[in-house]
XYZ file of C-alpha atoms in Angstrom:
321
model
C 0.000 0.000 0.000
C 1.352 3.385 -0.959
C 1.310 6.222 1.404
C 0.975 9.754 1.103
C 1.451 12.748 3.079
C -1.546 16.185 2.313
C -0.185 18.888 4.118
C -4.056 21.392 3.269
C -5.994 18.497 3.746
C -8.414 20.421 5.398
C -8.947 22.681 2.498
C -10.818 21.913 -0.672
C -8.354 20.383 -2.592
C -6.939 18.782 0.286
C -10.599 17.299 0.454
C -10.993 15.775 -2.520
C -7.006 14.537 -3.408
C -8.082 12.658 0.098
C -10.762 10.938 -1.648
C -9.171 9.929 -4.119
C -6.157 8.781 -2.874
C -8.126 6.775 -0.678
C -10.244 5.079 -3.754
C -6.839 4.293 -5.271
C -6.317 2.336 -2.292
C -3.373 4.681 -0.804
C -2.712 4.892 2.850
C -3.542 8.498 3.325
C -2.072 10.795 6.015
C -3.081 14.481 6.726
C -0.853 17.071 8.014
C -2.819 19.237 10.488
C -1.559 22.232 12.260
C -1.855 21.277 16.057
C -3.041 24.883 17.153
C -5.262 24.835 14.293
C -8.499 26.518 14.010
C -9.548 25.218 10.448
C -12.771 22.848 10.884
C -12.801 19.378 9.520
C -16.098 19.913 8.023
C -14.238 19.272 4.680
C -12.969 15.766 5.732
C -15.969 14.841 8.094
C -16.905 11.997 5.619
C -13.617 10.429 5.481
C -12.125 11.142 9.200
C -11.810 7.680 10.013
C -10.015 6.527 6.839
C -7.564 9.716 7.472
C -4.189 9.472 9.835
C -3.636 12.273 11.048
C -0.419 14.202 11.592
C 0.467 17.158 14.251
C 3.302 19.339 12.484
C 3.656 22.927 10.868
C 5.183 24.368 7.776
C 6.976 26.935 10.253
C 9.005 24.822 12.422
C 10.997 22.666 10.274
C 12.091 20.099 13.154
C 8.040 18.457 13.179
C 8.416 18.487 9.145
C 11.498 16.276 9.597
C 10.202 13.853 12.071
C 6.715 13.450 9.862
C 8.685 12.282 7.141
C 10.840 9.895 8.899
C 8.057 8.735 11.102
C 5.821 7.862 8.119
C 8.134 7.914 4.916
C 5.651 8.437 2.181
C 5.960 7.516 -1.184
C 4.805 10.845 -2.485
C 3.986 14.565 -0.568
C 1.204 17.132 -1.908
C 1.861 20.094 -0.221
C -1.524 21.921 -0.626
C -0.603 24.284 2.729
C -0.797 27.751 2.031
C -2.261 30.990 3.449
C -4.030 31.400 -0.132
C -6.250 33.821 0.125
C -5.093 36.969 -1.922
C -7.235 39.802 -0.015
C -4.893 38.706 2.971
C -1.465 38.567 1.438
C -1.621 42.241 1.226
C -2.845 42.273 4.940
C -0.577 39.586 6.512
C 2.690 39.682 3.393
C 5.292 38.484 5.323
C 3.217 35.401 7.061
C 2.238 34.796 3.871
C 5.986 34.068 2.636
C 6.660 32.102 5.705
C 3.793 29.481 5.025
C 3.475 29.938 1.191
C 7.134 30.759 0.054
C 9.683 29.198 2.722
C 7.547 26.367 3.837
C 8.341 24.971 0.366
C 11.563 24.778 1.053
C 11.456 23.266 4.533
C 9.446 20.301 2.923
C 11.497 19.849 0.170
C 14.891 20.335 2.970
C 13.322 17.357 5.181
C 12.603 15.041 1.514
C 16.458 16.023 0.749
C 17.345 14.958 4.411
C 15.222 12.061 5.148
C 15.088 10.410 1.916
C 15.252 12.049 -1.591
C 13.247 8.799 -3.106
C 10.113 10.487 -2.131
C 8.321 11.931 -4.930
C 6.847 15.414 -4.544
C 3.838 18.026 -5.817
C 3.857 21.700 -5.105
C 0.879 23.538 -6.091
C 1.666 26.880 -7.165
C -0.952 28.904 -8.619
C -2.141 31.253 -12.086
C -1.477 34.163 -9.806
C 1.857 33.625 -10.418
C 1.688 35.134 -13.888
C -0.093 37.669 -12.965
C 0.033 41.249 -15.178
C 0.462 38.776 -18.349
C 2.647 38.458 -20.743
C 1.196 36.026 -23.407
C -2.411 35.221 -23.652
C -2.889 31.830 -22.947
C -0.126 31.007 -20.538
C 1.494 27.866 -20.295
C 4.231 26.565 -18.972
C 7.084 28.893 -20.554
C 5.451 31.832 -19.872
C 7.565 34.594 -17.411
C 6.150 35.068 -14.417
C 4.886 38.891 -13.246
C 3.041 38.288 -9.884
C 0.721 41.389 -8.547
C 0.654 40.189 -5.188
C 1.992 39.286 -2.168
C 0.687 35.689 -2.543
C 1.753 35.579 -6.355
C 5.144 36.599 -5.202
C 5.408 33.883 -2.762
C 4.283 31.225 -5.342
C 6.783 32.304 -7.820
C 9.401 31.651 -5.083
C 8.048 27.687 -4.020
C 7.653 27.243 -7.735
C 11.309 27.568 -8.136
C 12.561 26.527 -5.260
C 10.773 23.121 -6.284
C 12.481 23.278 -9.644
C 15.478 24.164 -8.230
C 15.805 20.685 -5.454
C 14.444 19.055 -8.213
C 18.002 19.686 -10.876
C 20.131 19.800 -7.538
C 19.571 17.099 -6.242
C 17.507 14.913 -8.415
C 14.381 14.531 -6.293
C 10.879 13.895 -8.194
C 9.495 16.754 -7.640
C 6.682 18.395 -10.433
C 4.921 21.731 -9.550
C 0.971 21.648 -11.062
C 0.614 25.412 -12.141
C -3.263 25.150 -11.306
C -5.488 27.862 -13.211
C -8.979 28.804 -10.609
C -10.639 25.917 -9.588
C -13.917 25.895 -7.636
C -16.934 23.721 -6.013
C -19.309 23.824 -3.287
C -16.155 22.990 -1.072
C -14.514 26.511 -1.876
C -13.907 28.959 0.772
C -16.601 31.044 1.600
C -14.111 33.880 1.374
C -13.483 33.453 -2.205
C -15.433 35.301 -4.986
C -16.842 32.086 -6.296
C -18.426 30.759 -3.336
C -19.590 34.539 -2.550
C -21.317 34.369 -5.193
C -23.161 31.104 -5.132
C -23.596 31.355 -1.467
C -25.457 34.921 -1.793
C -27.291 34.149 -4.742
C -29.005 31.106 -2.748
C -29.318 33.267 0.375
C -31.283 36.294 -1.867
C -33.387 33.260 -3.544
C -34.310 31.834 -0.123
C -35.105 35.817 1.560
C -32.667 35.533 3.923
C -30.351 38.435 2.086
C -31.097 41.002 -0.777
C -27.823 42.497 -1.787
C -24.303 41.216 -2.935
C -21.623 43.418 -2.537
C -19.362 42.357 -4.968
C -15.762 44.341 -6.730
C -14.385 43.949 -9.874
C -16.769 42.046 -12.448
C -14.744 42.409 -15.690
C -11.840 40.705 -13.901
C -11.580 37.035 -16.141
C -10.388 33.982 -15.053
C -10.251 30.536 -16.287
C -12.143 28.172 -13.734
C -12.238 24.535 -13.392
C -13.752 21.981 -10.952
C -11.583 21.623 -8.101
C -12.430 17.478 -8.648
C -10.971 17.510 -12.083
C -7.805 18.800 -10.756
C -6.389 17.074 -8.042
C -6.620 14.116 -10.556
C -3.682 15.676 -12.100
C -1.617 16.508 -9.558
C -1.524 12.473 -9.247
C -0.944 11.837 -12.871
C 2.240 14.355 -12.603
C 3.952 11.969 -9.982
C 3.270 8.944 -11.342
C 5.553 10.210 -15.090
C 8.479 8.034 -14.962
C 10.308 12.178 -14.961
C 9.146 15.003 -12.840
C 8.195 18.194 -14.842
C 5.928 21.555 -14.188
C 2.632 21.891 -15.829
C -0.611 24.021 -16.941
C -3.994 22.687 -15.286
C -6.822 24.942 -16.790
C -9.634 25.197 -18.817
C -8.321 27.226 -21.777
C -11.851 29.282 -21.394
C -12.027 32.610 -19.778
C -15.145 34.153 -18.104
C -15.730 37.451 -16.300
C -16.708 37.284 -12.435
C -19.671 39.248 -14.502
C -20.726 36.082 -16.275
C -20.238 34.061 -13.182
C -23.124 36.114 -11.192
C -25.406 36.597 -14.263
C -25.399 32.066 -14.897
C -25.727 31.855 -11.033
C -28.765 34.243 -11.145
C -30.539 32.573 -14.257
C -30.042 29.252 -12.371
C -32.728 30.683 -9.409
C -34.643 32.224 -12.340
C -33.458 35.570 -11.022
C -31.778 39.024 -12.752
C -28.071 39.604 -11.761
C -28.757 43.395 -12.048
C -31.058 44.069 -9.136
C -29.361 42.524 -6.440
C -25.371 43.204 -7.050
C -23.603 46.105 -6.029
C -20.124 47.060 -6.761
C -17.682 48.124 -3.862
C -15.012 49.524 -4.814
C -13.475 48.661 -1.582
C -13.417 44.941 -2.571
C -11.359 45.770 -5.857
C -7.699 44.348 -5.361
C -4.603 47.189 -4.705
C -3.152 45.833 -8.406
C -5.426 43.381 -10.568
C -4.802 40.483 -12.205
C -7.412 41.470 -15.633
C -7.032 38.300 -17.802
C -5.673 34.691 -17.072
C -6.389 31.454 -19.183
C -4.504 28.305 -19.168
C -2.934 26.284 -22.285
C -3.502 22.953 -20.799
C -2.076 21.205 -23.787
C 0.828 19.480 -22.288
C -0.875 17.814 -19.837
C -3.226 16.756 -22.257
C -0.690 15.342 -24.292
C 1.758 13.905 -21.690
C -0.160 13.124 -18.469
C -3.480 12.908 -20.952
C -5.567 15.219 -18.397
C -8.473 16.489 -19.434
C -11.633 19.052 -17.574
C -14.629 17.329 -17.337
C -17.354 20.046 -16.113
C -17.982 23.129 -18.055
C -18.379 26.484 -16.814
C -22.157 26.340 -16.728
C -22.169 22.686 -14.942
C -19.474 23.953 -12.345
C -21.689 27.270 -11.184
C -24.532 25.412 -11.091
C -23.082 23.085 -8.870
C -22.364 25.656 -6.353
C -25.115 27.164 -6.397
C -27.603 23.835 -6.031
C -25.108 22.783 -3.522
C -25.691 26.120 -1.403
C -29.322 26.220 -1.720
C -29.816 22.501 -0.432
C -27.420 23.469 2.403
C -28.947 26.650 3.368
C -32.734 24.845 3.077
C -31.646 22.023 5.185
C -30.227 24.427 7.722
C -33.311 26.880 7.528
């Protein structure tokens, strides 16, 4: 039985991997932060199949005994503080967790045992103010924040103990990717969340900042199936997870809306304190070597993924009501 470590397990791609890991038949161990005050509710469902692990991506000694104690075959580190809106608030905690923690995995993998393959998810925010339209893999890198900054450093930090000292390690450059599991803090779930609240009564405004910002978003589901393909390659490499579509947060609200049979137009406002201190306008993924070498592919549109959310929040909210 192969084991693996999920530092994020808690979060939502830490949810799903989890799940399906476990359905591969892996022996599945989550790294939780012992001080912690991230709910399970993710993870719930699978608590019981899930060994869990007490160490931090700040203190490198627990990240050294967590891989000798359980010497994985392979380590996702999903850990991050990943929420842009804060990396301007809290920058420099944000390149302790999201920057050097990188490199205190990758520094225990190099001590303990350098057989151990690896997965760093860095993000689209790393290209940030764009160069090329779509991106892939050889695009440069212009981050416009704090958070983009710090991914552009664990991105090469990975490639850099990967040529050093030859460990597998592959970094998934993952475009947006949502579902009902999403933050409630992130535009996406915002969104879905509101819209079922205004359906239900229970709110009848959402506040809302920039809606011609575009993004390319996938299901979070789709995803994490690919940061599995990338470490079992017989050679560790970077790539593109996307879509190759872009949408507006714009048409995001207005197919939310029309899936409650209500108009967009009446019930958002625009805050301009919710715009970002330097925006990222356009980003859209050029999936194509993953298609071709790990033979990825998304499987929900962009219709099917914001209808999920929003169904998913309006059977929560009515069961809760």
């Amino acid at each position: 039985m192969k084991k693996a470590i999920i530092t994020g397990i808690t979060g939502q791609d830490g949810s799903y991997l989890a799940e399906f890991l476990l359905e591969k038949g892996y022996e599945v161990y989550g790294m939780v932060r012992r001080s912690s005050t991230e709910n399970f509710e993710r993870i719930e469902h699978l608590r019981d199949r899930i060994k869990f692990y007490h160490a931090d991506l700040l203190d490198f000694s627990s990240l050294i005994e967590m891989v000798d104690e359980i010497r994985p075959d392979e380590i996702y580190n999903l850990a991050a503080q990943s929420f842009v809106p804060t990396s301007w608030k809290q920058p420099i905690l944000t390149g302790e967790f999201t920057a050097l923690g990188v490199t205190r995995i990758l520094e225990a993998i190099k001590l303990v045992d350098k057989r151990i393959r690896f997965y760093q998810a860095s993000s689209s925010e790393m290209f940030g103010k764009v160069l090329e339209i779509p991106q892939k893999e050889t695009t440069p890198f212009y981050p416009r924040s704090p958070y983009g900054v710090a991914k552009v450093y664990g991105h090469f930090i990975t490639v850099n103990y990967r040529e050093s000292y030859d460990i597998f390690a592959c970094s998934g450059i993952l475009f947006n990717h949502e579902s009902p599991r999403r933050g409630r803090e992130f535009v996406t779930r915002k969104i879905s969340e509101g819209v079922a609240k205004i359906k239900l009564g229970l709110q009848d405004r959402l506040h809302l900042g920039n809606l011609e910002a575009k993004r390319d978003w996938g299901y979070a589901g789709d995803y994490v199936k690919a940061m599995y393909m990338m470490l079992q390659q017989d050679s560790p490499s970077d790539y593109v997870i996307a879509t190759g579509e872009t949408h507006s947060v714009r048409e995001f609200v207005k197919l939310a809306f029309e899936r409650v049979d209500l108009d967009y137009e009446k019930y958002v406002v625009v805050d301009r304190e919710l715009f970002r201190p330097a925006e990222v306008d356009q980003l859209v993924g050029d999936y194509s070597k993953a298609k071709k070498i790990l033979g990825w592919e998304p499987t929900v549109t962009f219709k099917e993924l914001v209808n999920m959310m929003v169904d998913s929040d309006l059977k929560n909210l009515k069961n809760n009501v």
